[in-house]
């Protein structure tokens, strides 16, 4: 079983749609969690950290369920500029593990 | 602006010819990481430094070595590049926060794209 698993997609959605990504992790001792965004041939960039209480940043909402070892990202009102690969990242004592990423394409 | 810098951005080397990639940071972060990323795959952690302490991943080939002479710089040495080592190499940094305060988000450099001929 992979340490961090994501649905690779691709997710093809129209502008304005709501889309949700899921991620599961195997190490129950993991301490911190993140969503990164990576554009084609660019470096990953932090989208948001994920907290147990859930957190929201504009159109983006992240949730963490420690009991189920599950992380989610919800994007509301999708924009063309949201097209990218979304990477789930799980950290345990500076050992950062990436999921393979979920590819999103938002179409006009 | 504080940042993570990688040089060169593009590196071409010959099969078996040693190559060194460099990373520097102005963030004063105590942890530095090297990742290998191949097309359509997740970044794969090769190793990281927590201050001067080197942490190698179990499946990182011996062909890959690293040096961190000071807080700001970290180098990736590939002793004998093979065709399979062609990839994007990403350097990242993070700051270990005080216990219980969370954090640890990573900041990535733009990467060095390595081509092996």
JSON list of N, CA and C in Angstrom, two decimals, chain B residues 19-79:
[
{"chain": "B", "resi": 19, "resn": "UNK", "atom": "N", "xyz": [27.93, 15.16, -11.93]},
{"chain": "B", "resi": 19, "resn": "UNK", "atom": "CA", "xyz": [27.28, 16.47, -12.01]},
{"chain": "B", "resi": 19, "resn": "UNK", "atom": "C", "xyz": [26.87, 16.89, -10.60]},
{"chain": "B", "resi": 20, "resn": "UNK", "atom": "N", "xyz": [26.93, 18.20, -10.36]},
{"chain": "B", "resi": 20, "resn": "UNK", "atom": "CA", "xyz": [26.52, 18.77, -9.07]},
{"chain": "B", "resi": 20, "resn": "UNK", "atom": "C", "xyz": [25.45, 19.82, -9.29]},
{"chain": "B", "resi": 21, "resn": "UNK", "atom": "N", "xyz": [24.37, 19.68, -8.55]},
{"chain": "B", "resi": 21, "resn": "UNK", "atom": "CA", "xyz": [23.29, 20.67, -8.57]},
{"chain": "B", "resi": 21, "resn": "UNK", "atom": "C", "xyz": [23.33, 21.43, -7.25]},
{"chain": "B", "resi": 22, "resn": "UNK", "atom": "N", "xyz": [23.03, 22.72, -7.33]},
{"chain": "B", "resi": 22, "resn": "UNK", "atom": "CA", "xyz": [23.13, 23.51, -6.11]},
{"chain": "B", "resi": 22, "resn": "UNK", "atom": "C", "xyz": [21.80, 24.14, -5.72]},
{"chain": "B", "resi": 23, "resn": "UNK", "atom": "N", "xyz": [21.68, 24.39, -4.44]},
{"chain": "B", "resi": 23, "resn": "UNK", "atom": "CA", "xyz": [20.49, 25.02, -3.88]},
{"chain": "B", "resi": 23, "resn": "UNK", "atom": "C", "xyz": [20.94, 25.97, -2.79]},
{"chain": "B", "resi": 24, "resn": "UNK", "atom": "N", "xyz": [20.36, 27.16, -2.79]},
{"chain": "B", "resi": 24, "resn": "UNK", "atom": "CA", "xyz": [20.64, 28.10, -1.70]},
{"chain": "B", "resi": 24, "resn": "UNK", "atom": "C", "xyz": [19.33, 28.71, -1.24]},
{"chain": "B", "resi": 25, "resn": "UNK", "atom": "N", "xyz": [19.32, 29.17, 0.00]},
{"chain": "B", "resi": 25, "resn": "UNK", "atom": "CA", "xyz": [18.10, 29.73, 0.56]},
{"chain": "B", "resi": 25, "resn": "UNK", "atom": "C", "xyz": [18.42, 30.93, 1.44]},
{"chain": "B", "resi": 26, "resn": "UNK", "atom": "N", "xyz": [17.51, 31.88, 1.38]},
{"chain": "B", "resi": 26, "resn": "UNK", "atom": "CA", "xyz": [17.65, 33.07, 2.21]},
{"chain": "B", "resi": 26, "resn": "UNK", "atom": "C", "xyz": [16.61, 33.09, 3.32]},
{"chain": "B", "resi": 27, "resn": "UNK", "atom": "N", "xyz": [15.93, 31.96, 3.52]},
{"chain": "B", "resi": 27, "resn": "UNK", "atom": "CA", "xyz": [14.86, 31.87, 4.50]},
{"chain": "B", "resi": 27, "resn": "UNK", "atom": "C", "xyz": [15.38, 31.52, 5.89]},
{"chain": "B", "resi": 28, "resn": "UNK", "atom": "N", "xyz": [16.65, 31.13, 5.97]},
{"chain": "B", "resi": 28, "resn": "UNK", "atom": "CA", "xyz": [17.24, 30.69, 7.23]},
{"chain": "B", "resi": 28, "resn": "UNK", "atom": "C", "xyz": [16.49, 29.49, 7.83]},
{"chain": "B", "resi": 29, "resn": "UNK", "atom": "N", "xyz": [15.99, 28.63, 6.95]},
{"chain": "B", "resi": 29, "resn": "UNK", "atom": "CA", "xyz": [15.31, 27.43, 7.41]},
{"chain": "B", "resi": 29, "resn": "UNK", "atom": "C", "xyz": [16.34, 26.36, 7.79]},
{"chain": "B", "resi": 30, "resn": "UNK", "atom": "N", "xyz": [16.00, 25.57, 8.81]},
{"chain": "B", "resi": 30, "resn": "UNK", "atom": "CA", "xyz": [16.97, 24.59, 9.28]},
{"chain": "B", "resi": 30, "resn": "UNK", "atom": "C", "xyz": [16.87, 23.23, 8.57]},
{"chain": "B", "resi": 31, "resn": "UNK", "atom": "N", "xyz": [15.82, 23.01, 7.80]},
{"chain": "B", "resi": 31, "resn": "UNK", "atom": "CA", "xyz": [15.70, 21.75, 7.09]},
{"chain": "B", "resi": 31, "resn": "UNK", "atom": "C", "xyz": [15.76, 22.01, 5.58]},
{"chain": "B", "resi": 32, "resn": "UNK", "atom": "N", "xyz": [16.57, 21.21, 4.90]},
{"chain": "B", "resi": 32, "resn": "UNK", "atom": "CA", "xyz": [16.65, 21.30, 3.44]},
{"chain": "B", "resi": 32, "resn": "UNK", "atom": "C", "xyz": [16.47, 19.89, 2.86]},
{"chain": "B", "resi": 33, "resn": "UNK", "atom": "N", "xyz": [15.73, 19.82, 1.77]},
{"chain": "B", "resi": 33, "resn": "UNK", "atom": "CA", "xyz": [15.35, 18.55, 1.15]},
{"chain": "B", "resi": 33, "resn": "UNK", "atom": "C", "xyz": [15.78, 18.53, -0.32]},
{"chain": "B", "resi": 34, "resn": "UNK", "atom": "N", "xyz": [16.06, 17.33, -0.80]},
{"chain": "B", "resi": 34, "resn": "UNK", "atom": "CA", "xyz": [16.21, 17.11, -2.24]},
{"chain": "B", "resi": 34, "resn": "UNK", "atom": "C", "xyz": [15.19, 16.06, -2.68]},
{"chain": "B", "resi": 35, "resn": "UNK", "atom": "N", "xyz": [14.48, 16.42, -3.76]},
{"chain": "B", "resi": 35, "resn": "UNK", "atom": "CA", "xyz": [13.50, 15.52, -4.37]},
{"chain": "B", "resi": 35, "resn": "UNK", "atom": "C", "xyz": [13.87, 15.28, -5.83]},
{"chain": "B", "resi": 36, "resn": "UNK", "atom": "N", "xyz": [13.50, 14.10, -6.30]},
{"chain": "B", "resi": 36, "resn": "UNK", "atom": "CA", "xyz": [13.57, 13.79, -7.72]},
{"chain": "B", "resi": 36, "resn": "UNK", "atom": "C", "xyz": [12.13, 13.65, -8.23]},
{"chain": "B", "resi": 37, "resn": "UNK", "atom": "N", "xyz": [11.83, 14.33, -9.34]},
{"chain": "B", "resi": 37, "resn": "UNK", "atom": "CA", "xyz": [10.49, 14.21, -9.89]},
{"chain": "B", "resi": 37, "resn": "UNK", "atom": "C", "xyz": [10.58, 13.89, -11.38]},
{"chain": "B", "resi": 38, "resn": "UNK", "atom": "N", "xyz": [10.01, 12.76, -11.75]},
{"chain": "B", "resi": 38, "resn": "UNK", "atom": "CA", "xyz": [9.93, 12.38, -13.15]},
{"chain": "B", "resi": 38, "resn": "UNK", "atom": "C", "xyz": [8.54, 12.71, -13.68]},
{"chain": "B", "resi": 39, "resn": "UNK", "atom": "N", "xyz": [8.44, 12.76, -14.98]},
{"chain": "B", "resi": 39, "resn": "UNK", "atom": "CA", "xyz": [7.21, 13.22, -15.63]},
{"chain": "B", "resi": 39, "resn": "UNK", "atom": "C", "xyz": [5.99, 12.46, -15.12]},
{"chain": "B", "resi": 40, "resn": "UNK", "atom": "N", "xyz": [4.95, 13.22, -14.74]},
{"chain": "B", "resi": 40, "resn": "UNK", "atom": "CA", "xyz": [3.66, 12.69, -14.29]},
{"chain": "B", "resi": 40, "resn": "UNK", "atom": "C", "xyz": [3.77, 11.85, -13.01]},
{"chain": "B", "resi": 41, "resn": "UNK", "atom": "N", "xyz": [4.85, 12.03, -12.26]},
{"chain": "B", "resi": 41, "resn": "UNK", "atom": "CA", "xyz": [4.98, 11.31, -10.99]},
{"chain": "B", "resi": 41, "resn": "UNK", "atom": "C", "xyz": [5.10, 12.31, -9.84]},
{"chain": "B", "resi": 42, "resn": "UNK", "atom": "N", "xyz": [4.88, 11.80, -8.64]},
{"chain": "B", "resi": 42, "resn": "UNK", "atom": "CA", "xyz": [5.05, 12.63, -7.45]},
{"chain": "B", "resi": 42, "resn": "UNK", "atom": "C", "xyz": [6.52, 12.89, -7.20]},
{"chain": "B", "resi": 43, "resn": "UNK", "atom": "N", "xyz": [6.84, 14.01, -6.58]},
{"chain": "B", "resi": 43, "resn": "UNK", "atom": "CA", "xyz": [8.23, 14.20, -6.13]},
{"chain": "B", "resi": 43, "resn": "UNK", "atom": "C", "xyz": [8.62, 13.07, -5.18]},
{"chain": "B", "resi": 44, "resn": "UNK", "atom": "N", "xyz": [9.82, 12.54, -5.38]},
{"chain": "B", "resi": 44, "resn": "UNK", "atom": "CA", "xyz": [10.32, 11.44, -4.56]},
{"chain": "B", "resi": 44, "resn": "UNK", "atom": "C", "xyz": [11.44, 11.98, -3.68]},
{"chain": "B", "resi": 45, "resn": "UNK", "atom": "N", "xyz": [11.29, 11.86, -2.38]},
{"chain": "B", "resi": 45, "resn": "UNK", "atom": "CA", "xyz": [12.30, 12.36, -1.46]},
{"chain": "B", "resi": 45, "resn": "UNK", "atom": "C", "xyz": [13.56, 11.51, -1.56]},
{"chain": "B", "resi": 46, "resn": "UNK", "atom": "N", "xyz": [14.68, 12.18, -1.79]},
{"chain": "B", "resi": 46, "resn": "UNK", "atom": "CA", "xyz": [15.98, 11.49, -1.84]},
{"chain": "B", "resi": 46, "resn": "UNK", "atom": "C", "xyz": [16.64, 11.50, -0.46]},
{"chain": "B", "resi": 47, "resn": "UNK", "atom": "N", "xyz": [16.73, 12.69, 0.13]},
{"chain": "B", "resi": 47, "resn": "UNK", "atom": "CA", "xyz": [17.29, 12.86, 1.48]},
{"chain": "B", "resi": 47, "resn": "UNK", "atom": "C", "xyz": [16.96, 14.24, 1.99]},
{"chain": "B", "resi": 48, "resn": "UNK", "atom": "N", "xyz": [17.21, 14.43, 3.28]},
{"chain": "B", "resi": 48, "resn": "UNK", "atom": "CA", "xyz": [17.07, 15.77, 3.82]},
{"chain": "B", "resi": 48, "resn": "UNK", "atom": "C", "xyz": [18.09, 16.00, 4.93]},
{"chain": "B", "resi": 49, "resn": "UNK", "atom": "N", "xyz": [18.38, 17.25, 5.18]},
{"chain": "B", "resi": 49, "resn": "UNK", "atom": "CA", "xyz": [19.24, 17.67, 6.27]},
{"chain": "B", "resi": 49, "resn": "UNK", "atom": "C", "xyz": [18.39, 18.40, 7.29]},
{"chain": "B", "resi": 50, "resn": "UNK", "atom": "N", "xyz": [18.52, 17.99, 8.54]},
{"chain": "B", "resi": 50, "resn": "UNK", "atom": "CA", "xyz": [17.95, 18.75, 9.66]},
{"chain": "B", "resi": 50, "resn": "UNK", "atom": "C", "xyz": [19.17, 19.37, 10.33]},
{"chain": "B", "resi": 51, "resn": "UNK", "atom": "N", "xyz": [19.37, 20.65, 10.08]},
{"chain": "B", "resi": 51, "resn": "UNK", "atom": "CA", "xyz": [20.63, 21.32, 10.44]},
{"chain": "B", "resi": 51, "resn": "UNK", "atom": "C", "xyz": [21.75, 20.54, 9.76]},
{"chain": "B", "resi": 52, "resn": "UNK", "atom": "N", "xyz": [22.69, 20.01, 10.53]},
{"chain": "B", "resi": 52, "resn": "UNK", "atom": "CA", "xyz": [23.78, 19.28, 9.90]},
{"chain": "B", "resi": 52, "resn": "UNK", "atom": "C", "xyz": [23.54, 17.77, 9.84]},
{"chain": "B", "resi": 53, "resn": "UNK", "atom": "N", "xyz": [22.44, 17.34, 10.40]},
{"chain": "B", "resi": 53, "resn": "UNK", "atom": "CA", "xyz": [22.14, 15.91, 10.42]},
{"chain": "B", "resi": 53, "resn": "UNK", "atom": "C", "xyz": [21.56, 15.46, 9.09]},
{"chain": "B", "resi": 54, "resn": "UNK", "atom": "N", "xyz": [22.23, 14.49, 8.49]},
{"chain": "B", "resi": 54, "resn": "UNK", "atom": "CA", "xyz": [21.85, 13.99, 7.18]},
{"chain": "B", "resi": 54, "resn": "UNK", "atom": "C", "xyz": [20.91, 12.79, 7.35]},
{"chain": "B", "resi": 55, "resn": "UNK", "atom": "N", "xyz": [19.80, 12.80, 6.61]},
{"chain": "B", "resi": 55, "resn": "UNK", "atom": "CA", "xyz": [18.82, 11.73, 6.67]},
{"chain": "B", "resi": 55, "resn": "UNK", "atom": "C", "xyz": [18.58, 11.19, 5.26]},
{"chain": "B", "resi": 56, "resn": "UNK", "atom": "N", "xyz": [19.07, 9.99, 5.03]},
{"chain": "B", "resi": 56, "resn": "UNK", "atom": "CA", "xyz": [18.97, 9.39, 3.71]},
{"chain": "B", "resi": 56, "resn": "UNK", "atom": "C", "xyz": [17.74, 8.49, 3.64]},
{"chain": "B", "resi": 57, "resn": "UNK", "atom": "N", "xyz": [17.03, 8.53, 2.53]},
{"chain": "B", "resi": 57, "resn": "UNK", "atom": "CA", "xyz": [15.93, 7.60, 2.34]},
{"chain": "B", "resi": 57, "resn": "UNK", "atom": "C", "xyz": [16.51, 6.22, 2.00]},
{"chain": "B", "resi": 58, "resn": "UNK", "atom": "N", "xyz": [15.86, 5.19, 2.47]},
{"chain": "B", "resi": 58, "resn": "UNK", "atom": "CA", "xyz": [16.40, 3.83, 2.33]},
{"chain": "B", "resi": 58, "resn": "UNK", "atom": "C", "xyz": [16.58, 3.41, 0.88]},
{"chain": "B", "resi": 59, "resn": "UNK", "atom": "N", "xyz": [15.72, 3.94, 0.00]},
{"chain": "B", "resi": 59, "resn": "UNK", "atom": "CA", "xyz": [15.79, 3.50, -1.40]},
{"chain": "B", "resi": 59, "resn": "UNK", "atom": "C", "xyz": [16.51, 4.50, -2.30]},
{"chain": "B", "resi": 60, "resn": "UNK", "atom": "N", "xyz": [17.22, 5.46, -1.71]},
{"chain": "B", "resi": 60, "resn": "UNK", "atom": "CA", "xyz": [18.01, 6.39, -2.52]},
{"chain": "B", "resi": 60, "resn": "UNK", "atom": "C", "xyz": [19.30, 5.70, -2.94]},
{"chain": "B", "resi": 61, "resn": "UNK", "atom": "N", "xyz": [19.57, 5.63, -4.25]},
{"chain": "B", "resi": 61, "resn": "UNK", "atom": "CA", "xyz": [20.78, 4.93, -4.70]},
{"chain": "B", "resi": 61, "resn": "UNK", "atom": "C", "xyz": [22.05, 5.61, -4.19]},
{"chain": "B", "resi": 62, "resn": "UNK", "atom": "N", "xyz": [23.10, 4.82, -4.03]},
{"chain": "B", "resi": 62, "resn": "UNK", "atom": "CA", "xyz": [24.39, 5.36, -3.56]},
{"chain": "B", "resi": 62, "resn": "UNK", "atom": "C", "xyz": [24.98, 6.36, -4.55]},
{"chain": "B", "resi": 63, "resn": "UNK", "atom": "N", "xyz": [24.52, 6.31, -5.75]},
{"chain": "B", "resi": 63, "resn": "UNK", "atom": "CA", "xyz": [24.95, 7.23, -6.80]},
{"chain": "B", "resi": 63, "resn": "UNK", "atom": "C", "xyz": [24.62, 8.69, -6.46]},
{"chain": "B", "resi": 64, "resn": "UNK", "atom": "N", "xyz": [23.69, 8.89, -5.55]},
{"chain": "B", "resi": 64, "resn": "UNK", "atom": "CA", "xyz": [23.27, 10.22, -5.14]},
{"chain": "B", "resi": 64, "resn": "UNK", "atom": "C", "xyz": [23.87, 10.54, -3.77]},
{"chain": "B", "resi": 65, "resn": "UNK", "atom": "N", "xyz": [24.55, 11.69, -3.71]},
{"chain": "B", "resi": 65, "resn": "UNK", "atom": "CA", "xyz": [25.15, 12.13, -2.47]},
{"chain": "B", "resi": 65, "resn": "UNK", "atom": "C", "xyz": [24.75, 13.59, -2.24]},
{"chain": "B", "resi": 66, "resn": "UNK", "atom": "N", "xyz": [24.92, 14.04, -1.02]},
{"chain": "B", "resi": 66, "resn": "UNK", "atom": "CA", "xyz": [24.57, 15.43, -0.73]},
{"chain": "B", "resi": 66, "resn": "UNK", "atom": "C", "xyz": [25.55, 16.03, 0.26]},
{"chain": "B", "resi": 67, "resn": "UNK", "atom": "N", "xyz": [25.67, 17.35, 0.17]},
{"chain": "B", "resi": 67, "resn": "UNK", "atom": "CA", "xyz": [26.52, 18.11, 1.09]},
{"chain": "B", "resi": 67, "resn": "UNK", "atom": "C", "xyz": [25.78, 19.36, 1.53]},
{"chain": "B", "resi": 68, "resn": "UNK", "atom": "N", "xyz": [25.95, 19.70, 2.78]},
{"chain": "B", "resi": 68, "resn": "UNK", "atom": "CA", "xyz": [25.38, 20.96, 3.26]},
{"chain": "B", "resi": 68, "resn": "UNK", "atom": "C", "xyz": [26.47, 21.67, 4.06]},
{"chain": "B", "resi": 69, "resn": "UNK", "atom": "N", "xyz": [27.27, 22.49, 3.39]},
{"chain": "B", "resi": 69, "resn": "UNK", "atom": "CA", "xyz": [28.40, 23.14, 4.07]},
{"chain": "B", "resi": 69, "resn": "UNK", "atom": "C", "xyz": [27.99, 24.19, 5.09]},
{"chain": "B", "resi": 70, "resn": "UNK", "atom": "N", "xyz": [26.83, 24.77, 4.92]},
{"chain": "B", "resi": 70, "resn": "UNK", "atom": "CA", "xyz": [26.32, 25.76, 5.88]},
{"chain": "B", "resi": 70, "resn": "UNK", "atom": "C", "xyz": [24.80, 25.82, 5.78]},
{"chain": "B", "resi": 71, "resn": "UNK", "atom": "N", "xyz": [24.18, 26.65, 6.59]},
{"chain": "B", "resi": 71, "resn": "UNK", "atom": "CA", "xyz": [22.72, 26.71, 6.62]},
{"chain": "B", "resi": 71, "resn": "UNK", "atom": "C", "xyz": [22.12, 27.06, 5.28]},
{"chain": "B", "resi": 72, "resn": "UNK", "atom": "N", "xyz": [22.81, 27.90, 4.53]},
{"chain": "B", "resi": 72, "resn": "UNK", "atom": "CA", "xyz": [22.21, 28.46, 3.31]},
{"chain": "B", "resi": 72, "resn": "UNK", "atom": "C", "xyz": [22.33, 27.57, 2.08]},
{"chain": "B", "resi": 73, "resn": "UNK", "atom": "N", "xyz": [23.32, 26.71, 2.04]},
{"chain": "B", "resi": 73, "resn": "UNK", "atom": "CA", "xyz": [23.59, 25.96, 0.82]},
{"chain": "B", "resi": 73, "resn": "UNK", "atom": "C", "xyz": [23.46, 24.46, 1.01]},
{"chain": "B", "resi": 74, "resn": "UNK", "atom": "N", "xyz": [22.99, 23.82, -0.06]},
{"chain": "B", "resi": 74, "resn": "UNK", "atom": "CA", "xyz": [22.93, 22.36, -0.08]},
{"chain": "B", "resi": 74, "resn": "UNK", "atom": "C", "xyz": [23.19, 21.91, -1.51]},
{"chain": "B", "resi": 75, "resn": "UNK", "atom": "N", "xyz": [23.99, 20.84, -1.66]},
{"chain": "B", "resi": 75, "resn": "UNK", "atom": "CA", "xyz": [24.36, 20.37, -2.99]},
{"chain": "B", "resi": 75, "resn": "UNK", "atom": "C", "xyz": [23.90, 18.94, -3.18]},
{"chain": "B", "resi": 76, "resn": "UNK", "atom": "N", "xyz": [23.53, 18.63, -4.41]},
{"chain": "B", "resi": 76, "resn": "UNK", "atom": "CA", "xyz": [23.23, 17.25, -4.80]},
{"chain": "B", "resi": 76, "resn": "UNK", "atom": "C", "xyz": [24.29, 16.82, -5.80]},
{"chain": "B", "resi": 77, "resn": "UNK", "atom": "N", "xyz": [25.02, 15.77, -5.46]},
{"chain": "B", "resi": 77, "resn": "UNK", "atom": "CA", "xyz": [26.03, 15.23, -6.35]},
{"chain": "B", "resi": 77, "resn": "UNK", "atom": "C", "xyz": [25.54, 13.91, -6.92]},
{"chain": "B", "resi": 78, "resn": "UNK", "atom": "N", "xyz": [25.57, 13.80, -8.23]},
{"chain": "B", "resi": 78, "resn": "UNK", "atom": "CA", "xyz": [25.26, 12.54, -8.88]},
{"chain": "B", "resi": 78, "resn": "UNK", "atom": "C", "xyz": [26.56, 12.01, -9.47]},
{"chain": "B", "resi": 79, "resn": "UNK", "atom": "N", "xyz": [27.06, 10.95, -8.91]},
{"chain": "B", "resi": 79, "resn": "UNK", "atom": "CA", "xyz": [28.43, 10.53, -9.19]},
{"chain": "B", "resi": 79, "resn": "UNK", "atom": "C", "xyz": [28.59, 9.96, -10.59]}
]
